[in-house]
Amino acid sequence: MSAEEVGGPGGHGGRDCVRTENPRDDRARQVLAITRKAKKDLRLKSVQLRVTVDGREVVTDALGESMTNVPARPDMHFRAGSVAFAHIATALLQLVEERKVRLDDTVERWLPDLPKADKITLRMLATNTTGLHDYVTDPAFLAELEAHPFRAWTPEELVAYPLRHSFWYEPGASWSYSHANYVLLIAALEKITGVRIDRLVKERVTGPLQLRDTQNNFTPEIPRPALHAFTSERGLYEESTFWNPSWTTAPGAVITTHICDLARSAEAIGSGELLSPRSYRTLLNPGTVGLGGGTAKCPASICLKQTEAKHFGFGVIVVNGWVFQNPSFSGYAAIQAYLPSKRLAIAVSATKTATTPEGNMAEVVAQRIAAELAPGTPLDVG
């Protein structure tokens, strides 16, 4: 087997992602104690974690089971969902640096059939300020997804749901989350560059960062070894590992990863490693602060107020200085979080038992770790 297949020395290939043996560092022991207690408190099936400071490992481990009598391991792959949005947004900022496109270019030349395309910009798609509804909260979509979890979705089918509704507001006037924005942004980027989105992201982000185990899949397949997932969201506790994730975003951006790659992604995205200082400032606040807030047309639960302390950045979320992404769907939950002031990266994934509370429990584990390692700077993701 080649070095490329297993990951080079010091890399993040599958066989290099191993648990820390006999951790002697006080911080490592504290993190493990916190994680074990959180797993018990939250009744989790498995937890994978990796913590680094200044790029150096504090601890890597996996607790619990992937399946009955199959222990979870750090190198097991899981679905990473919206982590791809952070990578895509970084690739777009690089294109802007190279003057191949401008953030405030309107998208009618690439998306001519999109309503208000002459008012919607690339910046708005990347920052969720278009006013488009979110198909993931559409009752008709949710009913179809629940009834047919193995269905393969096309981008056109996904975007059709929000286009049945009027916009929440005029493009750029407020903020509201919509998965449709990144489906459309991906389509625009592929037309701008002439490169398929998975290849574009590999060329610009995951390749340079040597994230060898962060991969797009055009099918529900998960590379081996796979961390299995289970969920009660359809009313019974069942395996959901191979439910089709094509609804989460456009083809080419439906990714899997492992915990070591997720921690490396947290470091690189959260520090702006692949960006100029100007682009990094845009990543942290692309103009969203001050937007949002309920109106007669858009309730406050949809048009969330964006504040300096808590706002959506450019493909990331920024809370109290933490830069993170937090995918959660089909029984998988994860978070990559980075605190620039301490050069602290926390990556956690979690899977559920039949009695695990609702919500992203990887966030809860990460919050507890953050409270120990960065007291006074809460990872307030709720």
XYZ file of C-alpha atoms in Angstrom:
382
model
C 0.000 0.000 0.000
C 1.341 3.429 -0.944
C 2.014 6.367 1.351
C -0.698 8.270 -0.526
C -3.273 5.604 0.358
C -2.536 5.687 4.065
C -1.569 9.342 4.344
C 1.971 10.618 4.405
C 4.069 11.207 7.499
C 2.305 13.597 9.821
C -0.632 13.782 7.417
C -4.296 13.172 8.019
C -4.855 9.997 6.000
C -7.055 7.299 7.547
C -4.296 5.229 9.152
C -2.629 8.280 10.676
C -5.804 9.237 12.527
C -5.313 7.226 15.695
C -6.174 7.718 19.344
C -3.683 9.312 21.683
C -2.119 6.493 23.693
C -1.652 7.095 27.421
C -2.089 10.895 27.311
C 0.131 12.527 29.904
C -0.869 16.130 29.266
C -3.247 17.477 31.939
C -5.369 19.110 29.249
C -5.716 15.801 27.414
C -6.849 14.003 30.554
C -9.325 16.783 31.324
C -10.758 16.693 27.800
C -11.174 12.922 27.933
C -12.872 13.088 31.331
C -15.250 15.771 30.060
C -16.015 13.758 26.939
C -16.666 10.531 28.820
C -19.073 12.318 31.151
C -20.818 14.051 28.243
C -21.227 10.735 26.416
C -22.882 9.277 29.503
C -25.014 12.359 30.252
C -26.264 12.634 26.661
C -26.630 8.874 26.172
C -24.555 8.927 22.987
C -23.683 5.847 20.982
C -20.291 7.202 19.943
C -18.123 10.288 20.241
C -15.021 11.051 18.175
C -12.882 14.003 19.193
C -9.662 15.775 18.365
C -8.289 18.893 20.026
C -5.239 20.827 18.859
C -3.488 23.990 20.007
C -1.324 25.854 17.517
C -1.684 22.878 15.194
C -0.294 20.410 17.726
C -2.355 17.518 19.016
C -3.682 17.726 22.549
C -5.779 14.591 22.280
C -7.479 12.367 19.705
C -9.892 9.613 20.683
C -13.123 7.770 19.973
C -15.542 6.464 22.587
C -18.434 4.053 22.304
C -19.548 1.938 19.377
C -20.115 2.364 15.674
C -22.396 -0.689 15.721
C -23.061 -3.322 18.361
C -19.715 -4.836 19.355
C -17.864 -2.661 16.812
C -15.834 -0.014 18.689
C -15.739 3.498 17.260
C -12.303 4.576 16.009
C -10.908 8.027 15.192
C -10.328 7.061 11.556
C -13.972 6.149 10.905
C -15.623 8.351 8.285
C -18.863 10.271 8.832
C -21.005 12.747 6.916
C -19.780 16.335 7.240
C -22.605 18.289 5.574
C -22.179 22.043 5.912
C -18.423 21.815 6.483
C -18.352 21.797 2.681
C -19.867 25.294 2.694
C -16.836 26.633 4.572
C -14.559 25.093 1.946
C -16.653 26.420 -0.953
C -16.764 29.919 0.527
C -12.985 29.902 0.932
C -12.591 28.861 -2.714
C -14.841 31.754 -3.772
C -12.775 34.241 -1.767
C -9.652 32.952 -3.508
C -11.292 33.561 -6.896
C -12.048 37.112 -5.782
C -8.416 37.605 -4.736
C -7.392 36.500 -8.235
C -9.866 38.995 -9.729
C -11.677 36.261 -11.600
C -14.945 37.408 -10.090
C -16.270 40.006 -7.622
C -18.380 39.276 -4.572
C -20.899 41.902 -5.593
C -21.343 40.573 -9.118
C -24.990 39.744 -9.731
C -25.664 36.208 -10.876
C -27.971 36.614 -13.884
C -25.231 35.629 -16.343
C -24.720 32.281 -14.584
C -28.217 31.672 -13.198
C -30.494 33.351 -15.764
C -33.620 31.450 -14.668
C -33.372 32.479 -11.010
C -35.942 35.115 -9.993
C -34.275 38.390 -8.938
C -30.967 37.152 -10.385
C -30.196 40.721 -11.430
C -30.351 41.719 -7.741
C -28.796 38.647 -6.111
C -25.004 38.668 -5.803
C -22.430 35.983 -5.101
C -21.945 37.564 -1.673
C -25.644 37.158 -0.906
C -25.654 33.494 -1.886
C -22.593 32.795 0.271
C -23.933 34.709 3.283
C -27.619 33.716 3.196
C -28.958 37.183 2.481
C -30.941 36.455 -0.701
C -34.350 36.173 0.953
C -34.968 32.700 -0.475
C -36.955 30.272 1.653
C -35.211 27.159 2.982
C -36.477 23.930 1.437
C -35.342 22.023 4.544
C -38.145 23.651 6.554
C -40.780 23.236 3.819
C -43.494 20.805 5.049
C -43.966 19.298 1.583
C -40.246 18.617 1.250
C -39.990 17.196 4.765
C -42.896 14.824 4.139
C -41.240 13.498 0.982
C -37.853 13.179 2.704
C -39.335 11.265 5.629
C -41.268 8.918 3.360
C -38.346 8.251 1.013
C -34.975 8.637 2.810
C -33.134 6.784 0.019
C -34.378 9.092 -2.742
C -31.787 10.786 -4.939
C -32.503 14.512 -5.306
C -31.418 16.878 -8.071
C -30.536 20.546 -7.534
C -33.505 21.557 -9.682
C -35.891 19.587 -7.464
C -34.448 21.160 -4.317
C -34.539 24.759 -5.542
C -38.103 24.316 -6.802
C -39.391 24.288 -3.212
C -38.255 27.800 -2.185
C -39.274 29.190 -5.565
C -42.878 28.261 -4.788
C -42.818 31.025 -2.189
C -42.274 34.751 -2.408
C -38.943 35.980 -1.052
C -38.827 36.772 2.656
C -37.345 40.179 1.787
C -35.578 41.950 -1.037
C -32.117 40.484 -1.702
C -29.510 41.887 0.672
C -32.009 43.518 3.026
C -31.895 40.948 5.843
C -30.595 37.503 6.791
C -32.241 34.060 6.770
C -30.727 30.620 6.359
C -31.497 28.669 3.203
C -29.804 25.533 1.911
C -30.882 26.681 -1.553
C -28.299 29.463 -1.458
C -25.359 27.063 -1.599
C -27.048 24.828 -4.171
C -27.229 27.925 -6.379
C -23.750 29.181 -5.443
C -22.272 25.849 -6.484
C -24.022 26.074 -9.856
C -22.671 29.599 -10.343
C -19.107 28.639 -9.368
C -19.101 25.714 -11.777
C -20.108 28.063 -14.596
C -17.619 30.750 -13.556
C -14.674 28.356 -13.445
C -15.715 25.593 -15.831
C -14.638 23.161 -13.110
C -16.857 20.708 -11.239
C -17.260 21.793 -7.608
C -15.603 18.711 -6.077
C -12.542 19.251 -8.251
C -12.514 22.991 -7.560
C -12.569 22.458 -3.789
C -9.923 19.733 -3.963
C -7.671 21.979 -6.049
C -8.042 25.005 -3.794
C -8.835 23.757 -0.283
C -8.779 20.083 0.619
C -5.780 19.308 -1.592
C -3.489 22.056 -0.264
C -4.522 21.138 3.291
C -3.848 17.435 2.626
C -7.338 16.475 3.763
C -7.029 13.097 2.084
C -9.993 11.629 3.933
C -12.378 14.472 3.139
C -14.119 13.349 -0.009
C -17.171 14.014 -2.114
C -19.375 11.065 -2.961
C -21.954 11.025 -5.745
C -23.740 8.105 -4.067
C -24.714 7.400 -0.431
C -21.511 5.383 -0.057
C -19.191 6.225 2.843
C -15.504 5.271 2.488
C -14.314 2.492 4.771
C -14.056 2.429 7.684
C -17.500 3.995 8.108
C -18.982 5.251 11.356
C -22.571 4.001 11.382
C -25.447 6.299 12.316
C -28.868 5.698 13.850
C -31.835 7.992 14.385
C -35.376 8.111 15.746
C -36.483 10.996 13.537
C -39.048 8.858 11.674
C -40.605 7.637 14.920
C -38.569 4.462 15.376
C -34.892 3.936 16.128
C -33.280 2.732 12.903
C -29.994 2.721 11.047
C -29.579 5.768 8.795
C -25.967 5.354 7.645
C -26.811 4.993 3.984
C -29.803 7.294 3.700
C -29.243 9.356 0.584
C -27.651 12.721 1.509
C -28.197 14.282 -1.937
C -30.808 16.632 -0.457
C -28.236 18.395 1.718
C -26.618 20.331 -1.142
C -25.599 20.048 -4.791
C -23.723 17.055 -6.256
C -19.984 17.349 -5.763
C -20.282 18.939 -2.328
C -21.768 16.037 -0.360
C -18.763 15.141 1.750
C -17.536 12.625 4.278
C -14.506 13.069 6.521
C -12.864 11.784 9.695
C -12.105 13.548 12.938
C -8.462 14.371 12.175
C -9.345 16.021 8.877
C -12.182 17.867 10.608
C -9.773 19.331 13.162
C -7.356 20.350 10.412
C -10.242 21.968 8.539
C -11.196 23.865 11.696
C -7.652 25.222 12.042
C -7.237 26.228 8.414
C -10.649 27.757 7.823
C -10.819 29.416 11.231
C -7.376 31.004 10.893
C -7.730 32.048 7.249
C -4.689 29.964 6.345
C -5.611 29.849 2.656
C -6.690 33.494 2.416
C -5.216 36.976 2.318
C -5.750 39.109 5.451
C -8.435 41.079 3.620
C -10.316 37.946 2.571
C -10.035 36.553 6.086
C -11.704 39.687 7.436
C -14.483 39.113 4.918
C -14.819 35.510 6.072
C -15.316 36.703 9.648
C -17.784 39.476 8.764
C -18.920 39.832 5.160
C -21.465 42.515 6.047
C -24.005 40.388 7.878
C -23.610 42.053 11.287
C -26.641 44.256 11.858
C -28.905 42.375 9.453
C -31.886 40.248 10.447
C -34.618 40.803 12.967
C -38.306 40.008 12.718
C -40.671 41.929 10.444
C -44.323 41.644 9.481
C -43.276 39.379 6.604
C -40.341 37.493 8.127
C -40.605 36.227 11.718
C -37.656 36.671 14.065
C -37.262 32.882 14.204
C -36.420 32.947 10.464
C -34.749 36.329 10.017
C -32.385 35.883 12.933
C -30.700 39.027 14.217
C -27.015 39.064 13.295
C -24.853 40.637 16.012
C -21.146 41.231 16.464
C -21.107 38.479 19.088
C -23.084 35.976 17.022
C -23.452 36.064 13.247
C -23.140 34.126 10.037
C -19.870 34.830 8.292
C -18.710 33.698 4.861
C -19.583 30.005 4.910
C -18.976 29.859 8.667
C -20.667 30.925 11.888
C -18.901 33.320 14.271
C -19.781 33.312 17.980
C -17.721 35.099 20.640
C -14.702 34.868 18.367
C -15.149 31.153 17.645
C -15.330 30.248 13.941
C -17.269 27.065 13.301
C -19.561 24.857 11.246
C -21.981 22.363 12.781
C -23.582 19.784 10.458
C -26.350 17.596 11.864
C -28.622 15.277 9.863
C -29.665 11.652 9.408
C -28.247 10.568 12.755
C -24.857 12.223 12.266
C -23.768 15.284 14.244
C -20.446 17.121 14.171
C -18.754 20.434 14.803
C -15.462 21.999 13.768
C -14.622 25.032 15.890
C -11.576 27.298 16.057
C -10.733 30.120 18.461
C -8.085 32.324 16.798
C -7.078 34.099 20.014
C -5.911 30.798 21.527
C -5.184 28.917 18.284
C -7.474 26.257 19.695
C -9.280 23.779 17.433
C -11.999 21.427 18.629
C -13.509 18.754 16.388
C -16.253 16.438 17.605
C -18.606 13.976 15.961
C -21.382 12.074 17.706
C -23.983 9.423 16.964
C -27.181 8.628 18.830
C -28.817 5.940 20.880
C -32.595 5.643 21.054
C -32.643 7.954 24.106
C -30.214 10.679 23.009
C -31.777 14.165 23.286
C -32.798 15.996 20.118
C -30.338 18.386 18.512
C -26.651 18.402 17.639
C -25.047 16.721 20.638
C -21.561 17.123 19.183
C -22.053 20.832 19.881
C -22.775 20.110 23.536
C -19.623 18.019 23.896
C -17.562 20.739 22.194
C -19.092 23.423 24.420
C -18.013 21.548 27.525
C -14.491 21.080 26.188
C -14.325 24.773 25.253
C -15.451 25.811 28.736
C -12.443 23.964 30.168
C -9.828 25.082 27.650
C -11.072 28.615 26.948
C -12.957 29.795 30.038
C -14.584 33.151 29.519
C -14.998 32.596 25.778
C -18.109 30.417 25.533
C -18.797 28.411 22.403
C -22.430 29.518 22.521
C -23.802 27.778 19.449
C -27.421 27.507 20.622
